[in-house]
Tab-separated table of N, CA and C in Angstrom:
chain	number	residue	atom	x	y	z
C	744	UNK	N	0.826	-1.187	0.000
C	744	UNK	CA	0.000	0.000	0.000
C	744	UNK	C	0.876	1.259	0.000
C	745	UNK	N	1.727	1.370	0.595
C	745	UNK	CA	2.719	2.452	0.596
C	745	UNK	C	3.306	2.952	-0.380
C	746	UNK	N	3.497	2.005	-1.222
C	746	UNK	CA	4.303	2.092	-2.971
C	746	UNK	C	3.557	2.716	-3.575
C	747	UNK	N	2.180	2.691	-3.526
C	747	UNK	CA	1.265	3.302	-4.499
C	747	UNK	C	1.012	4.680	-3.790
C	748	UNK	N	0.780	4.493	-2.518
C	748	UNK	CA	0.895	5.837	-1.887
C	748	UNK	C	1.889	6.818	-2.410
C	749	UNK	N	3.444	6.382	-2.374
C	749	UNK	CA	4.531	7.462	-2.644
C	749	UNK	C	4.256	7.524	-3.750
C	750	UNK	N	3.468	6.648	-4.906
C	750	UNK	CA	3.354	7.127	-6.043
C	750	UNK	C	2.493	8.188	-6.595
C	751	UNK	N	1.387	7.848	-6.021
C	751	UNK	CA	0.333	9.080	-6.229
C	751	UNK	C	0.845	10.360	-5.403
C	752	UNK	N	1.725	10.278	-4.278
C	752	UNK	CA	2.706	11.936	-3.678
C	752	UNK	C	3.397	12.127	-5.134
C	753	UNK	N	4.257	11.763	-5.835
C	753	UNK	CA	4.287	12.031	-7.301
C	753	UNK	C	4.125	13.248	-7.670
C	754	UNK	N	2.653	13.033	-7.327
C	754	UNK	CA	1.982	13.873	-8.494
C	754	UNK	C	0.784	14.883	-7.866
C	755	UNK	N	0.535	14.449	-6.646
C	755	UNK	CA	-0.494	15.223	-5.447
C	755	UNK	C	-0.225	14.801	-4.105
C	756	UNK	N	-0.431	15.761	-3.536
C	756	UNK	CA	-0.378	15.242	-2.277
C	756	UNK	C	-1.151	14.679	-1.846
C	757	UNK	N	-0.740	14.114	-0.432
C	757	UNK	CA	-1.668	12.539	-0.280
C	757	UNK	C	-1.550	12.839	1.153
C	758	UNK	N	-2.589	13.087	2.014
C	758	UNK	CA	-2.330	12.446	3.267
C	758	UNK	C	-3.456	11.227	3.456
C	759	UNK	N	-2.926	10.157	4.347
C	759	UNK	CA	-3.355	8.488	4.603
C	759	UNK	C	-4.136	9.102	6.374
C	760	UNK	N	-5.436	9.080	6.609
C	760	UNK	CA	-5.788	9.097	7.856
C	760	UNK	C	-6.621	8.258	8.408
C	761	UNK	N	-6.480	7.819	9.270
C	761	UNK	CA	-7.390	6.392	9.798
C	761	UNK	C	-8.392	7.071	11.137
C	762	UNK	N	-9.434	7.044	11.432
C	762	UNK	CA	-10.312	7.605	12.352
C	762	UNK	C	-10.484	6.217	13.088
C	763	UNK	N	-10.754	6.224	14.453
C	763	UNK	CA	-10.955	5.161	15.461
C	763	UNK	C	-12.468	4.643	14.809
C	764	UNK	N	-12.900	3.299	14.963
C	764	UNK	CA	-13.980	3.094	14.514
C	764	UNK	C	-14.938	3.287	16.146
C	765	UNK	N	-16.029	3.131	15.859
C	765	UNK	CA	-16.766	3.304	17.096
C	765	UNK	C	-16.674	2.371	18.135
C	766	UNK	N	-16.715	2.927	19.780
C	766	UNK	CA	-16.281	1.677	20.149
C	766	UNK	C	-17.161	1.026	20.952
C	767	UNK	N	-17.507	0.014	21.962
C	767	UNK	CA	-18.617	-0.295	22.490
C	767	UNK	C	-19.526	-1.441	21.268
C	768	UNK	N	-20.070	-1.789	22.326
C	768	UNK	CA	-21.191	-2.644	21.677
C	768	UNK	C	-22.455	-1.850	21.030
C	769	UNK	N	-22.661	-1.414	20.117
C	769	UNK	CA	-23.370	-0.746	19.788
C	769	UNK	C	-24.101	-1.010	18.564
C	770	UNK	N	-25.385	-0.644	18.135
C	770	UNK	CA	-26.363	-1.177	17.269
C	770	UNK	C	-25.420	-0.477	16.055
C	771	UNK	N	-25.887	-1.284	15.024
C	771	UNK	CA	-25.474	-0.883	14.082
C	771	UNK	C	-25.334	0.545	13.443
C	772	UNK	N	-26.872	1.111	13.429
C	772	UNK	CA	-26.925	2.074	12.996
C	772	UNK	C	-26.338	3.055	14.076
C	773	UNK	N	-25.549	2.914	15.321
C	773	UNK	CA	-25.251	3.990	16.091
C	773	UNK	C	-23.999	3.689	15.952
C	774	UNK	N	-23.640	2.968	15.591
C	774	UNK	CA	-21.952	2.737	15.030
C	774	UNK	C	-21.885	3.412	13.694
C	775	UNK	N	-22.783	3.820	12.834
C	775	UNK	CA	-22.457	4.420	11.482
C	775	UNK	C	-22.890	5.358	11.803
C	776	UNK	N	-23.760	5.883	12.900
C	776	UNK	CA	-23.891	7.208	12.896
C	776	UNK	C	-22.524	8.471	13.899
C	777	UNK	N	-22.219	7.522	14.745
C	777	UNK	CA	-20.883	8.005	15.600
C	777	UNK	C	-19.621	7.939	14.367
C	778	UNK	N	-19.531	6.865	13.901
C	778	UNK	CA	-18.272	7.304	13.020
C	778	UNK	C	-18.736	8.557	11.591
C	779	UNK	N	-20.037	8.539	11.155
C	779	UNK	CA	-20.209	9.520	10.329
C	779	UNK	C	-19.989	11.063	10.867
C	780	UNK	N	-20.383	11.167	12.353
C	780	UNK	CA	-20.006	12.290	13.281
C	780	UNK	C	-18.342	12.511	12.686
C	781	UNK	N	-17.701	11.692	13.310
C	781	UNK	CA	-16.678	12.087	13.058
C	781	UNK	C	-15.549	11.889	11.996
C	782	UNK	N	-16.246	11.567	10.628
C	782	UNK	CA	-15.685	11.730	9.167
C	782	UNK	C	-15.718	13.506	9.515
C	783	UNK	N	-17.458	13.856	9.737
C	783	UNK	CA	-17.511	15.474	9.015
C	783	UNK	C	-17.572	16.225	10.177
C	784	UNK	N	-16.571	15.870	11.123
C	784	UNK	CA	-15.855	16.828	12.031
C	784	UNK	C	-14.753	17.247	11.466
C	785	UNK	N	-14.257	16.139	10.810
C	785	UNK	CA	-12.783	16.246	10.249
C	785	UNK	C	-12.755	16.873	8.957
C	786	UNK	N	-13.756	17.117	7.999
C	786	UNK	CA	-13.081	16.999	6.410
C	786	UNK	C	-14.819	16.871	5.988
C	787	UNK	N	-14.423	17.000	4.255
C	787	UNK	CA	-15.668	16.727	3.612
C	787	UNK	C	-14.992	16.046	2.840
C	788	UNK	N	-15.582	14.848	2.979
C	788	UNK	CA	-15.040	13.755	2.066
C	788	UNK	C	-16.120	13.333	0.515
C	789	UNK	N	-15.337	12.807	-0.196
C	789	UNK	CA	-16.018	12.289	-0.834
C	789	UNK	C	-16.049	10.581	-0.641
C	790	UNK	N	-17.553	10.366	-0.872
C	790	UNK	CA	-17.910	8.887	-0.038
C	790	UNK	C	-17.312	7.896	-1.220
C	791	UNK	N	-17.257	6.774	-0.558
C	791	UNK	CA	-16.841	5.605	-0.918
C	791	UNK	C	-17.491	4.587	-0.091
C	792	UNK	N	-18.820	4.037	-1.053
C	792	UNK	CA	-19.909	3.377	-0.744
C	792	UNK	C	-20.123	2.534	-1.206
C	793	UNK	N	-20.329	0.842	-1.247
C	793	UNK	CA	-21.126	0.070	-2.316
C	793	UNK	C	-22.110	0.689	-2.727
C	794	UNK	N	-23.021	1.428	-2.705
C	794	UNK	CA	-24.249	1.894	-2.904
C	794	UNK	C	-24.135	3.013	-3.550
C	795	UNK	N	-22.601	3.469	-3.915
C	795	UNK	CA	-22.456	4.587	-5.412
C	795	UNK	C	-22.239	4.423	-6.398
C	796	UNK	N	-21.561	5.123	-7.249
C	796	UNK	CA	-21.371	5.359	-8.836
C	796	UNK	C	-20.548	4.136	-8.697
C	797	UNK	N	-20.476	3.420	-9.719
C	797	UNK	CA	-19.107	2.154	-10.492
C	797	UNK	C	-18.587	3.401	-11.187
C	798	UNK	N	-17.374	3.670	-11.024
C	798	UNK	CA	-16.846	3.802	-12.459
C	798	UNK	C	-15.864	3.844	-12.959
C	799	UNK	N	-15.426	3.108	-13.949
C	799	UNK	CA	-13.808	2.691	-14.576
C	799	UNK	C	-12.947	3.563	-14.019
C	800	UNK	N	-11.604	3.089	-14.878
C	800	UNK	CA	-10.354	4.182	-14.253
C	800	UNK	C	-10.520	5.041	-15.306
C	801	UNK	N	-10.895	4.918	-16.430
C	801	UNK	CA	-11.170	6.413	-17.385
C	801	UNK	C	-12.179	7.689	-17.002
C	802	UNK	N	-13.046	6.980	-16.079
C	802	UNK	CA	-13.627	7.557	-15.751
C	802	UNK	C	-13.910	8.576	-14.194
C	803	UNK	N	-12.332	7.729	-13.456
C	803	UNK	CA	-11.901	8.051	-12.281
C	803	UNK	C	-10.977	9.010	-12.965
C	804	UNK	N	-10.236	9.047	-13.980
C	804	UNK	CA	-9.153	10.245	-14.196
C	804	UNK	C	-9.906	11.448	-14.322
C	805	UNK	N	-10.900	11.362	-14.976
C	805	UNK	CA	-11.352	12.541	-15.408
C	805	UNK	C	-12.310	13.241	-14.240
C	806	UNK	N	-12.505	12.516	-13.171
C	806	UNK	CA	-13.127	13.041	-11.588
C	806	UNK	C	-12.133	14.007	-11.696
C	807	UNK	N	-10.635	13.109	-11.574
C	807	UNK	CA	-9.826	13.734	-10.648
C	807	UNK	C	-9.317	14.831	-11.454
C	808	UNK	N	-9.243	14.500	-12.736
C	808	UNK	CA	-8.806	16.131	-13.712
C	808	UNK	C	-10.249	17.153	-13.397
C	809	UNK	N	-10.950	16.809	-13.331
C	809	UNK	CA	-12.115	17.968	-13.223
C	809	UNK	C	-11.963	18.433	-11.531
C	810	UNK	N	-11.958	17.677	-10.764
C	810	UNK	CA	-11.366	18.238	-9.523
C	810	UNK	C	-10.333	19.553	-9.403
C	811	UNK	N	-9.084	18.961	-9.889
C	811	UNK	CA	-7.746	19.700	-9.921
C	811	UNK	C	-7.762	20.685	-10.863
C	812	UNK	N	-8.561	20.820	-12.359
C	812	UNK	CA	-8.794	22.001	-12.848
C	812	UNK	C	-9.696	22.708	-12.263
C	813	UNK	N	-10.705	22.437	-11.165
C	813	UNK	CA	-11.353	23.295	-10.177
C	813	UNK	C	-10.718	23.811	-8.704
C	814	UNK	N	-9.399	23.297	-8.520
C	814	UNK	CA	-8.315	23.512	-7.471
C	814	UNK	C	-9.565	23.465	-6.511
C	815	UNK	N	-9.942	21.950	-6.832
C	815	UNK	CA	-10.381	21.119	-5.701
C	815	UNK	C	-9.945	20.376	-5.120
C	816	UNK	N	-10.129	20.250	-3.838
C	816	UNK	CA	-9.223	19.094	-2.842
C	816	UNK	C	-10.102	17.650	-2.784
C	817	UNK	N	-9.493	16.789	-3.189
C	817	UNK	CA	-10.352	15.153	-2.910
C	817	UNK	C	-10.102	14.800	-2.029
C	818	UNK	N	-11.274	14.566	-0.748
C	818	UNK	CA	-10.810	13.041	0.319
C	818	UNK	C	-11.492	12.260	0.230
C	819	UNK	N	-11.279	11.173	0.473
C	819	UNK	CA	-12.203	10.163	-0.026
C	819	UNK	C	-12.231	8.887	1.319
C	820	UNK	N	-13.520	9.021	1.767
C	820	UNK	CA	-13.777	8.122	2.919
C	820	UNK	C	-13.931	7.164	2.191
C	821	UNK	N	-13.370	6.291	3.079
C	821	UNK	CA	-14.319	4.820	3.210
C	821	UNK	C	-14.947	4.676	4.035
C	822	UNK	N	-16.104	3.936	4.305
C	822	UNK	CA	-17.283	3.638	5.427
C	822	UNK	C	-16.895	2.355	6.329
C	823	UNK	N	-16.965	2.460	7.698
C	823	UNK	CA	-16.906	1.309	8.785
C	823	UNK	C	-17.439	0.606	7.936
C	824	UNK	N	-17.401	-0.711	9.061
C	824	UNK	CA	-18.184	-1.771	8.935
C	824	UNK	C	-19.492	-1.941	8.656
C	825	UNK	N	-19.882	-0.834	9.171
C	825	UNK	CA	-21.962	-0.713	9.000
C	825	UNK	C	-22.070	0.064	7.544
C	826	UNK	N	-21.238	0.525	6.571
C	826	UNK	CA	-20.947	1.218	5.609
C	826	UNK	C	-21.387	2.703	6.244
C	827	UNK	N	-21.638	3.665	5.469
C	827	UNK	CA	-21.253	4.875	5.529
C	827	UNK	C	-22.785	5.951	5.909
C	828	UNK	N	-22.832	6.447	6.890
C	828	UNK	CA	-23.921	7.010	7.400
C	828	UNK	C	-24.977	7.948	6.471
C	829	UNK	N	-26.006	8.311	6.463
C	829	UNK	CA	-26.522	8.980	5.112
C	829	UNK	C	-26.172	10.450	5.155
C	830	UNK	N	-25.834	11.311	6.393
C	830	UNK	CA	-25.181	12.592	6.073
C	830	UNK	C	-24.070	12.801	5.963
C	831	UNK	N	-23.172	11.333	5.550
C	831	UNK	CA	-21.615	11.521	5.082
C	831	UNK	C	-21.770	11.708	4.053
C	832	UNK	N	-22.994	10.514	3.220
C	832	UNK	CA	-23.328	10.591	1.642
C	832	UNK	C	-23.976	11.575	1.159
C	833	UNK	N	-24.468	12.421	2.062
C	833	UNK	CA	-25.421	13.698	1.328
C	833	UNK	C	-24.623	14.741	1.452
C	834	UNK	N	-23.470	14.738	2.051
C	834	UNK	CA	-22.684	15.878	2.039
C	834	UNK	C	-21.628	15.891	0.999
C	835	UNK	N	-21.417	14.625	0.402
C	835	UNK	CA	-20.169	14.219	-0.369
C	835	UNK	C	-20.683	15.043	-1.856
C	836	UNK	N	-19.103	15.528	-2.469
C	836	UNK	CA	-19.872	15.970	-3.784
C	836	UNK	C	-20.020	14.559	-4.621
C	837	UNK	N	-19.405	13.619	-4.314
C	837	UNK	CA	-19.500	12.308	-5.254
C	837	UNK	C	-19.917	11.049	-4.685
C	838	UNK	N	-20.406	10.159	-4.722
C	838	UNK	CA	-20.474	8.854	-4.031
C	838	UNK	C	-20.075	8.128	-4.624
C	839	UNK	N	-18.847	7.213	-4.745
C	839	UNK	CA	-18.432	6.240	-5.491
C	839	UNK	C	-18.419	4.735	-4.914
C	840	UNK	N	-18.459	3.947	-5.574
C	840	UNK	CA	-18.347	2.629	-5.533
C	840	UNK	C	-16.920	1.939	-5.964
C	841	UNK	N	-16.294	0.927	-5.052
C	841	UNK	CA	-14.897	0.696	-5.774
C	841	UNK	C	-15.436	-1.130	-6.103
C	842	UNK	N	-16.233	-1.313	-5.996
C	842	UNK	CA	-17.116	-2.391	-5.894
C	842	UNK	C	-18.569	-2.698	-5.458
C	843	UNK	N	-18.903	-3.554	-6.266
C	843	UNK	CA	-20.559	-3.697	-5.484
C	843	UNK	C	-20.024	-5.090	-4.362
C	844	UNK	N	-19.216	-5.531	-4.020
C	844	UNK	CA	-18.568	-6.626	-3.262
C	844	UNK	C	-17.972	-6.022	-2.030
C	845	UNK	N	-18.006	-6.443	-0.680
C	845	UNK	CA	-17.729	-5.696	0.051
C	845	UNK	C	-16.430	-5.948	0.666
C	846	UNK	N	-15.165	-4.990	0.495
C	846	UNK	CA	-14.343	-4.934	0.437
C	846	UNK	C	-13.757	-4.608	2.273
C	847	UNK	N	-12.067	-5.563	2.686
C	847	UNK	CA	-11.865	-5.108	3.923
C	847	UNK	C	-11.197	-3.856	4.011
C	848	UNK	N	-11.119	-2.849	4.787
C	848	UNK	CA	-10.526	-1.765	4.783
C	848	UNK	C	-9.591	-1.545	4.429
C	849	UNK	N	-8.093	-2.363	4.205
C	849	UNK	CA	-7.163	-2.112	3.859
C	849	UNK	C	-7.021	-2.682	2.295
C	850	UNK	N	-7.790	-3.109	2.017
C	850	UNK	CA	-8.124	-3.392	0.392
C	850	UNK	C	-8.784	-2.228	-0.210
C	851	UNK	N	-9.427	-2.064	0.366
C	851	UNK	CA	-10.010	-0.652	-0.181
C	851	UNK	C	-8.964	0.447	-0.319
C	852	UNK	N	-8.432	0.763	0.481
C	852	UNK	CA	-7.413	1.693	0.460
C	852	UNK	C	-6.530	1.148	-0.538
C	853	UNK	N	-5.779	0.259	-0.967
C	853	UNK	CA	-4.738	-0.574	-1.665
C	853	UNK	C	-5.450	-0.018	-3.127
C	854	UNK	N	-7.008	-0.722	-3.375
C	854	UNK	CA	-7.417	-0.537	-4.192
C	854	UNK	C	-7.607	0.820	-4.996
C	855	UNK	N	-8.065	2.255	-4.089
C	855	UNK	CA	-8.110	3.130	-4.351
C	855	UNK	C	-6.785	4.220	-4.442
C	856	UNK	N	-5.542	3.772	-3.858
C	856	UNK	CA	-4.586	4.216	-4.227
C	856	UNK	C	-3.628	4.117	-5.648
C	857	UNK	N	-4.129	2.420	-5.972
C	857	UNK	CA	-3.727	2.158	-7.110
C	857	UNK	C	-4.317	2.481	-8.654
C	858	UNK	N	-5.608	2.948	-7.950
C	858	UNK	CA	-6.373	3.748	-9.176
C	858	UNK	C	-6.469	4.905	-9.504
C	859	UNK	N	-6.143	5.434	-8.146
C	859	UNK	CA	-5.574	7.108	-8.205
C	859	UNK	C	-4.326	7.184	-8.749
C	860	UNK	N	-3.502	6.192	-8.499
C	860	UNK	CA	-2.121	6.393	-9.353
C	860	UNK	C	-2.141	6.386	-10.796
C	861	UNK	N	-3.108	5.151	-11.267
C	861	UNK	CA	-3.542	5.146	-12.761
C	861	UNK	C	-4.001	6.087	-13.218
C	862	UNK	N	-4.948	6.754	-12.253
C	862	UNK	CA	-5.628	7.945	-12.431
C	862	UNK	C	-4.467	9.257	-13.452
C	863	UNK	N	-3.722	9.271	-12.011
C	863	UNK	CA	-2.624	10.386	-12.614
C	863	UNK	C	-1.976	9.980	-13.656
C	864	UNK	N	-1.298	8.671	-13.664
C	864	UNK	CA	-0.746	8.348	-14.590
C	864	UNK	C	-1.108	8.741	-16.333
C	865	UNK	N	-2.644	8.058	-16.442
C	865	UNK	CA	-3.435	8.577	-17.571
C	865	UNK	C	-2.985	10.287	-18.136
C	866	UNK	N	-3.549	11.294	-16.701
C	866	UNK	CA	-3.638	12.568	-17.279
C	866	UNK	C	-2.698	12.965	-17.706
C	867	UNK	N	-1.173	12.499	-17.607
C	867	UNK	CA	0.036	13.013	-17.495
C	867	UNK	C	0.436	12.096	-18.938
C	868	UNK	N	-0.311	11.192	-19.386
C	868	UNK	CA	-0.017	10.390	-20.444
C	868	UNK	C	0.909	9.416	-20.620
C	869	UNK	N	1.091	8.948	-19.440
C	869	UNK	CA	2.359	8.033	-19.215
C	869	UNK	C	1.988	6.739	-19.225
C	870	UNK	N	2.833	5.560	-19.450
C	870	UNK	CA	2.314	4.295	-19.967
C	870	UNK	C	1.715	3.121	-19.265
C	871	UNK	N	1.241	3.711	-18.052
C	871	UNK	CA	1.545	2.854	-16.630
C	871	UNK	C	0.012	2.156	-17.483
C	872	UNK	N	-0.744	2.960	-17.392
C	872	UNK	CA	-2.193	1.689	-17.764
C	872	UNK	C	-2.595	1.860	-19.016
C	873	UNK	N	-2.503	-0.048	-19.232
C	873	UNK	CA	-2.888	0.039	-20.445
C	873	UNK	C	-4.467	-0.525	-20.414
């Protein structure tokens, strides 16, 4: 995960932040609602949901070029275990999907770093994905 990390620093900066998940025995929905508290204490993220957009890496470059020609900043949550609370998703400008399969946290991250790298890679025209 780190390799792809220093790769996408490259080309943007990157900070990696992990939030405590909720702790206690707690119902589901008060476990996605305590950690959604504190996604949008921190940041406005953009969500990362089974329950958003699919969409290719051609179609992830051009998020991220329309972002950066708007000298917009991307963060991009991922959702606990209970997935992602509904005023993380209504606040997000995007909701994406990195799968309709439900992915463990550090796959997700692996996954979305390596597509952000493709990502850049693409705009910059370099040969990394074919």
């Amino acid at each position: 995960m780190e390799g792809y990390a220093e790769r996408v620093r490259r080309h943007a900066e990157l900070d990696l932040v992990e939030l405590p998940a909720a702790k206690g025995a707690l119902p589901p929905a008060d476990a996605r609602r305590r950690e959604g508290e504190a996604l949008l204490s921190k940041l406005k993220p953009e969500a990362l949901d089974e329950r958003g957009t699919l969409l290719d890496s051609v179609e992830l470059a051009r998020l991220v070029a329309t972002a950066r020609d708007a000298g917009r900043e991307l963060v991009f949550a991922i959702g606990g275990d209970e997935g992602l609370d509904t005023p993380v998703r209504e606040r997000a400008w995007k909701v994406l999907a990195l799968s309709r399969m439900t992915l463990p946290h550090r796959l997700a991250r692996l996954v979305l770093l390596e597509q952000l790298y493709r990502a850049f890679s693409m705009l910059r025209g370099e040969p990394y994905h074919k």
